[in-house]
CSV table of C-alpha atoms in Angstrom, one decimal:
chain,number,residue,atom,x,y,z
A,13,MET,CA,0.0,0.0,0.0
A,14,GLY,CA,1.4,3.4,-0.9
A,15,LYS,CA,1.9,6.3,1.5
A,16,LYS,CA,-1.0,8.3,0.0
A,17,THR,CA,-3.4,5.4,0.4
A,18,GLU,CA,-2.2,4.9,4.0
A,19,HIS,CA,-2.7,8.6,4.7
A,20,VAL,CA,-6.3,8.5,3.3
A,21,GLU,CA,-7.2,5.3,5.2
A,22,GLN,CA,-5.8,6.6,8.5
A,23,ALA,CA,-7.6,9.9,8.1
A,24,ILE,CA,-11.0,8.2,7.6
A,25,ARG,CA,-10.4,5.9,10.5
A,26,ARG,CA,-9.6,8.9,12.7
A,27,LEU,CA,-12.9,10.5,11.7
A,28,ILE,CA,-14.8,7.4,12.8
A,29,ASP,CA,-12.7,6.4,15.9
A,30,SER,CA,-12.8,10.0,17.3
A,31,GLY,CA,-16.6,10.1,17.1
A,32,LYS,CA,-16.8,12.9,14.6
A,33,LEU,CA,-18.7,10.5,12.5
A,34,ALA,CA,-21.2,8.6,14.7
A,35,ILE,CA,-22.7,5.2,14.0
A,36,GLY,CA,-25.1,5.6,11.1
A,37,ALA,CA,-23.5,8.9,9.9
A,38,LYS,CA,-22.9,9.4,6.3
A,39,LEU,CA,-19.3,9.8,5.2
A,40,PRO,CA,-18.4,12.8,3.1
A,41,SER,CA,-18.6,12.2,-0.7
A,42,GLU,CA,-15.6,10.9,-2.4
A,43,ARG,CA,-15.2,14.3,-4.1
A,44,THR,CA,-15.1,16.0,-0.7
A,45,LEU,CA,-12.7,13.4,0.7
A,46,SER,CA,-10.5,13.7,-2.3
A,47,ALA,CA,-10.2,17.5,-1.9
A,48,ASP,CA,-9.9,17.5,1.9
A,49,LEU,CA,-7.2,14.7,1.9
A,50,ASP,CA,-5.4,15.9,-1.3
A,51,ALA,CA,-5.8,12.5,-2.9
A,52,GLY,CA,-7.0,11.1,-6.2
A,53,ARG,CA,-10.6,9.8,-6.3
A,54,THR,CA,-9.4,6.4,-7.3
A,55,THR,CA,-7.4,6.2,-4.1
A,56,VAL,CA,-10.4,7.3,-2.0
A,57,ARG,CA,-12.6,4.6,-3.7
A,58,LEU,CA,-10.1,1.9,-3.0
A,59,VAL,CA,-9.8,2.9,0.7
A,60,LEU,CA,-13.6,3.0,1.0
A,61,SER,CA,-13.9,-0.4,-0.6
A,62,LYS,CA,-11.4,-1.8,1.9
A,63,LEU,CA,-13.2,-0.3,4.9
A,64,ALA,CA,-16.5,-1.7,3.6
A,65,ALA,CA,-14.9,-5.2,3.3
A,66,GLU,CA,-13.8,-4.9,6.9
A,67,GLY,CA,-17.3,-3.9,8.0
A,68,LEU,CA,-16.2,-0.5,9.3
A,69,VAL,CA,-18.5,1.2,6.8
A,70,VAL,CA,-21.4,0.1,4.7
A,71,ALA,CA,-22.3,1.2,1.2
A,72,GLN,CA,-25.9,2.1,0.3
A,73,HIS,CA,-26.3,2.1,-3.5
A,74,GLY,CA,-27.0,5.6,-4.7
A,75,SER,CA,-26.5,7.1,-1.3
A,76,GLY,CA,-22.9,6.6,-0.3
A,77,TYR,CA,-21.0,5.1,2.6
A,78,PHE,CA,-22.3,5.1,6.2
A,79,VAL,CA,-20.5,4.3,9.5
A,80,ASN,CA,-21.4,0.8,10.7
A,81,ALA,CA,-22.3,-0.2,14.2
A,82,ARG,CA,-19.3,-1.3,16.4
A,83,SER,CA,-19.1,-3.8,19.2
A,84,PRO,CA,-17.5,-2.8,22.6
A,85,GLU,CA,-14.3,-4.4,21.4
A,86,GLY,CA,-14.2,-2.1,18.4
A,87,GLN,CA,-15.2,-4.8,15.8
A,88,PRO,CA,-18.2,-4.6,13.5
A,89,ALA,CA,-21.2,-5.6,15.6
A,90,ALA,CA,-22.4,-9.1,14.7
A,91,GLY,CA,-26.0,-8.0,14.7
A,92,ALA,CA,-25.5,-4.8,12.7
A,93,PRO,CA,-27.7,-4.6,9.7
A,94,ARG,CA,-25.6,-5.4,6.6
A,95,GLN,CA,-26.4,-4.4,3.1
A,96,GLU,CA,-26.3,-7.3,0.7
A,97,LEU,CA,-23.1,-7.1,-1.3
A,98,GLU,CA,-23.6,-6.1,-4.9
A,99,PRO,CA,-21.3,-6.5,-7.9
A,100,TRP,CA,-20.0,-3.4,-9.7
A,101,ARG,CA,-22.1,-2.3,-12.7
A,102,ILE,CA,-20.2,-2.3,-16.0
A,103,HIS,CA,-21.6,0.3,-18.4
A,104,GLY,CA,-19.1,-0.1,-21.2
A,105,GLU,CA,-15.5,-0.4,-22.3
A,106,ARG,CA,-13.2,1.4,-24.8
A,107,LEU,CA,-9.9,0.2,-26.0
A,108,VAL,CA,-6.9,2.6,-25.6
A,109,TYR,CA,-4.2,0.2,-26.9
A,110,ASP,CA,-4.6,-3.2,-28.6
A,111,ASN,CA,-2.1,-5.7,-30.0
A,112,GLU,CA,-1.7,-9.5,-29.9
A,113,TRP,CA,0.2,-9.4,-26.6
A,114,VAL,CA,-1.5,-6.7,-24.5
A,115,LYS,CA,-4.7,-4.7,-24.5
A,116,LEU,CA,-5.3,-1.6,-22.4
A,117,ALA,CA,-9.0,-0.6,-21.8
A,118,LEU,CA,-10.9,2.0,-19.9
A,119,VAL,CA,-13.9,0.4,-18.4
A,120,ASP,CA,-16.9,2.5,-17.3
A,121,VAL,CA,-17.8,1.1,-13.8
A,122,GLU,CA,-20.1,1.9,-11.0
A,123,PRO,CA,-19.3,0.4,-7.6
A,124,PRO,CA,-22.3,0.3,-5.1
A,125,GLY,CA,-22.7,3.7,-3.5
A,126,VAL,CA,-20.0,5.3,-5.6
A,127,GLU,CA,-20.2,7.6,-8.6
A,128,ARG,CA,-19.4,6.1,-12.0
A,129,PHE,CA,-15.8,6.3,-13.2
A,130,GLU,CA,-13.4,4.9,-15.8
A,131,HIS,CA,-11.1,2.2,-14.5
A,132,HIS,CA,-7.9,1.1,-16.3
A,133,VAL,CA,-7.8,-2.6,-17.2
A,134,VAL,CA,-4.9,-4.4,-18.8
A,135,ARG,CA,-5.8,-7.6,-20.6
A,136,LEU,CA,-3.0,-10.1,-21.1
A,137,GLN,CA,-2.8,-13.7,-22.4
A,138,HIS,CA,-4.2,-16.8,-20.8
A,139,VAL,CA,-1.2,-18.9,-19.6
A,140,ALA,CA,-0.5,-22.3,-18.2
A,141,ILE,CA,2.4,-23.2,-15.8
A,142,THR,CA,3.4,-26.8,-14.9
A,143,ALA,CA,5.4,-28.3,-12.1
A,144,VAL,CA,6.8,-31.6,-13.4
A,145,VAL,CA,7.7,-33.9,-10.5
A,146,ASP,CA,9.7,-37.1,-10.7
A,147,ASP,CA,10.0,-40.2,-8.4
A,148,HIS,CA,12.8,-38.7,-6.4
A,149,ASP,CA,10.7,-35.7,-5.2
A,150,ARG,CA,12.4,-33.3,-7.6
A,151,VAL,CA,10.8,-30.7,-9.8
A,152,LEU,CA,11.8,-29.7,-13.4
A,153,MET,CA,12.9,-26.1,-13.5
A,154,LEU,CA,14.7,-23.6,-15.8
A,155,TRP,CA,17.3,-21.0,-14.8
A,156,ARG,CA,16.6,-18.1,-17.0
A,157,TYR,CA,17.2,-14.4,-17.5
A,158,ARG,CA,14.2,-12.0,-17.4
A,159,PHE,CA,15.0,-8.5,-18.7
A,160,VAL,CA,12.0,-6.8,-17.1
A,161,PRO,CA,13.3,-7.4,-13.5
A,162,GLY,CA,16.8,-7.5,-14.9
A,163,ARG,CA,18.0,-10.7,-13.3
A,164,PHE,CA,18.3,-14.5,-13.5
A,165,GLY,CA,16.1,-16.9,-11.5
A,166,TRP,CA,14.4,-20.2,-11.4
A,167,GLU,CA,11.1,-20.8,-13.3
A,168,LEU,CA,8.7,-23.6,-14.1
A,169,PRO,CA,8.0,-24.2,-17.8
A,170,GLY,CA,4.9,-22.4,-19.0
A,171,GLY,CA,3.4,-20.2,-21.7
A,172,ILE,CA,0.4,-18.9,-23.6
A,173,VAL,CA,-2.7,-21.0,-24.1
A,174,ASP,CA,-3.6,-20.6,-27.8
A,175,ILE,CA,-7.2,-19.6,-28.7
A,176,GLY,CA,-9.3,-22.8,-28.8
A,177,GLU,CA,-6.5,-24.9,-27.2
A,178,ASP,CA,-7.1,-27.0,-24.1
A,179,ALA,CA,-5.1,-25.6,-21.2
A,180,SER,CA,-3.8,-29.0,-20.1
A,181,ALA,CA,-2.6,-29.6,-23.7
A,182,ALA,CA,-0.9,-26.2,-23.8
A,183,ALA,CA,0.8,-27.0,-20.4
A,184,ALA,CA,2.1,-30.3,-21.8
A,185,ARG,CA,3.2,-28.7,-25.0
A,186,GLU,CA,5.1,-25.9,-23.3
A,187,VAL,CA,6.9,-28.3,-21.0
A,188,GLU,CA,8.2,-30.3,-24.0
A,189,GLU,CA,9.1,-27.2,-26.1
A,190,GLU,CA,11.0,-25.6,-23.2
A,191,THR,CA,12.7,-28.6,-21.6
A,192,GLY,CA,12.6,-31.6,-24.0
A,193,TRP,CA,10.6,-33.6,-21.4
A,194,ARG,CA,7.1,-35.0,-22.2
A,195,PRO,CA,4.7,-35.3,-19.3
A,196,GLY,CA,3.0,-38.7,-18.8
A,197,SER,CA,0.1,-37.4,-16.7
A,198,ILE,CA,-1.0,-33.9,-16.0
A,199,GLU,CA,-3.4,-32.6,-13.3
A,200,HIS,CA,-5.0,-29.2,-13.0
A,201,VAL,CA,-4.4,-27.6,-9.6
A,202,VAL,CA,-5.9,-24.1,-9.7
A,203,THR,CA,-6.7,-21.1,-11.9
A,204,TYR,CA,-6.0,-17.7,-10.5
A,205,GLN,CA,-5.5,-14.1,-11.4
A,206,PRO,CA,-2.1,-12.6,-10.3
A,207,MET,CA,-3.1,-9.0,-10.2
A,208,VAL,CA,-6.9,-9.1,-10.0
A,209,GLY,CA,-7.4,-5.4,-9.2
A,210,MET,CA,-6.4,-4.1,-12.6
A,211,VAL,CA,-4.9,-6.9,-14.8
A,212,ASP,CA,-6.9,-9.7,-16.5
A,213,SER,CA,-4.5,-12.6,-17.1
A,214,PRO,CA,-5.8,-16.1,-16.1
A,215,HIS,CA,-3.0,-18.4,-14.9
A,216,GLU,CA,-3.7,-22.1,-14.8
A,217,ILE,CA,-1.4,-24.3,-12.7
A,218,PHE,CA,-0.8,-28.0,-13.4
A,219,VAL,CA,1.2,-30.8,-11.8
A,220,ALA,CA,2.7,-33.4,-14.1
A,221,ARG,CA,4.4,-36.7,-13.5
A,222,ASP,CA,6.0,-39.7,-15.3
A,223,ALA,CA,7.9,-37.4,-17.7
A,224,THR,CA,10.0,-38.9,-20.5
A,225,LYS,CA,13.0,-37.3,-22.1
A,226,VAL,CA,12.1,-37.0,-25.9
A,227,GLY,CA,14.8,-34.6,-27.1
A,228,GLU,CA,16.2,-31.2,-26.7
A,229,PRO,CA,14.2,-28.0,-26.2
A,230,THR,CA,12.8,-26.6,-29.4
A,231,ASP,CA,11.9,-23.1,-28.1
A,232,ALA,CA,15.3,-21.3,-28.2
A,233,GLU,CA,13.9,-18.0,-26.9
A,234,GLU,CA,12.4,-19.5,-23.8
A,235,ALA,CA,15.0,-22.2,-23.1
A,236,GLY,CA,17.4,-21.9,-20.1
A,237,ARG,CA,19.5,-24.1,-18.0
A,238,ILE,CA,17.3,-27.1,-17.2
A,239,GLU,CA,17.7,-29.0,-13.9
A,240,TRP,CA,15.8,-31.3,-11.6
A,241,ILE,CA,15.6,-29.4,-8.3
A,242,PRO,CA,14.8,-31.2,-5.0
A,243,LEU,CA,11.6,-30.0,-3.5
A,244,ALA,CA,13.5,-29.8,-0.2
A,245,ASP,CA,15.6,-27.0,-1.7
A,246,VAL,CA,12.6,-24.9,-2.6
A,247,PRO,CA,12.1,-23.1,0.8
A,248,GLY,CA,15.7,-21.9,0.5
A,249,LEU,CA,15.1,-20.7,-3.1
A,250,ILE,CA,12.1,-18.7,-1.8
A,251,ALA,CA,14.1,-17.3,1.1
A,252,GLY,CA,16.9,-16.3,-1.3
A,253,ASP,CA,14.5,-14.6,-3.7
A,254,GLU,CA,15.6,-16.9,-6.5
A,255,LEU,CA,12.2,-17.7,-8.0
A,256,LEU,CA,10.7,-15.7,-10.8
A,257,GLY,CA,7.0,-15.3,-11.5
A,258,SER,CA,3.9,-15.9,-9.4
A,259,GLY,CA,2.9,-19.0,-11.3
A,260,THR,CA,6.1,-20.7,-10.3
A,261,LEU,CA,5.6,-19.7,-6.6
A,262,VAL,CA,2.0,-20.8,-6.5
A,263,ALA,CA,2.8,-24.2,-8.0
A,264,LEU,CA,5.7,-24.9,-5.8
A,265,LEU,CA,3.9,-23.8,-2.6
A,266,HIS,CA,1.1,-26.2,-3.6
A,267,LEU,CA,3.6,-29.1,-3.9
A,268,LEU,CA,5.2,-28.2,-0.6
A,269,ALA,CA,1.8,-28.0,1.2
A,270,ASN,CA,0.8,-31.4,-0.1
A,271,ARG,CA,4.0,-33.4,0.5
A,272,PRO,CA,3.5,-36.5,2.6
A,273,GLN,CA,4.3,-35.7,6.3
A,274,ARG,CA,7.1,-37.7,7.8
A,275,PRO,CA,6.0,-39.5,11.0
A,276,THR,CA,7.0,-37.7,14.2
A,277,GLY,CA,10.5,-38.9,15.3
A,278,ALA,CA,11.4,-40.2,11.8
A,279,ARG,CA,15.0,-39.9,10.9
């Protein structure tokens, strides 16, 4: 969270905690808060949404935000009347930039209780990432250079799911193209969005086993140093900031969380 966002959040909390805004009182409009706190309206909206999620305030569609009832411990009162949560209304979208790799759009949105505004949305590709595990509890990884962060690091094989392509087929294809290993079985773990507030880029995570070496990597641009890394080494790689990409981290954390537990006292 940025300093400006923290400043806005603390200022609104002080208004409520000090009693200047009593239970049931309506908060100033986002325009007023933006002017009084010297902050952008987008920042004010994000803070109000966070406080609403906590239950400190409630949104009433078309009316604004109101201070919620509090328990003696300072938490939202369990019996406090709650407005049913509503999705944001989408009134339209216009493209600002568009090519085969990235699209930038301005989406006309209306959150509950907040004036309509245009929200930037970046639309990227649908991708699949695969953790290939062998019988020795090792995972197939690539040591690669990424110019955006400007450094080397370990990654799992993965790439873009082509239009009309099955995600599991894309996952298996990317493993073979980038490593020369062909998965024998492949299982879907989770689909998630890495930056859900502003970026649309579905990431699908797979775990594959029984891989067979079928040749050398065919994707020269994506290929790196290929190694089988013991899962026992992964916590150290995380601590050493040697992993690149959220997909790699999500897949490896899944494997670590689901490893068979050794019996207590086992050596």
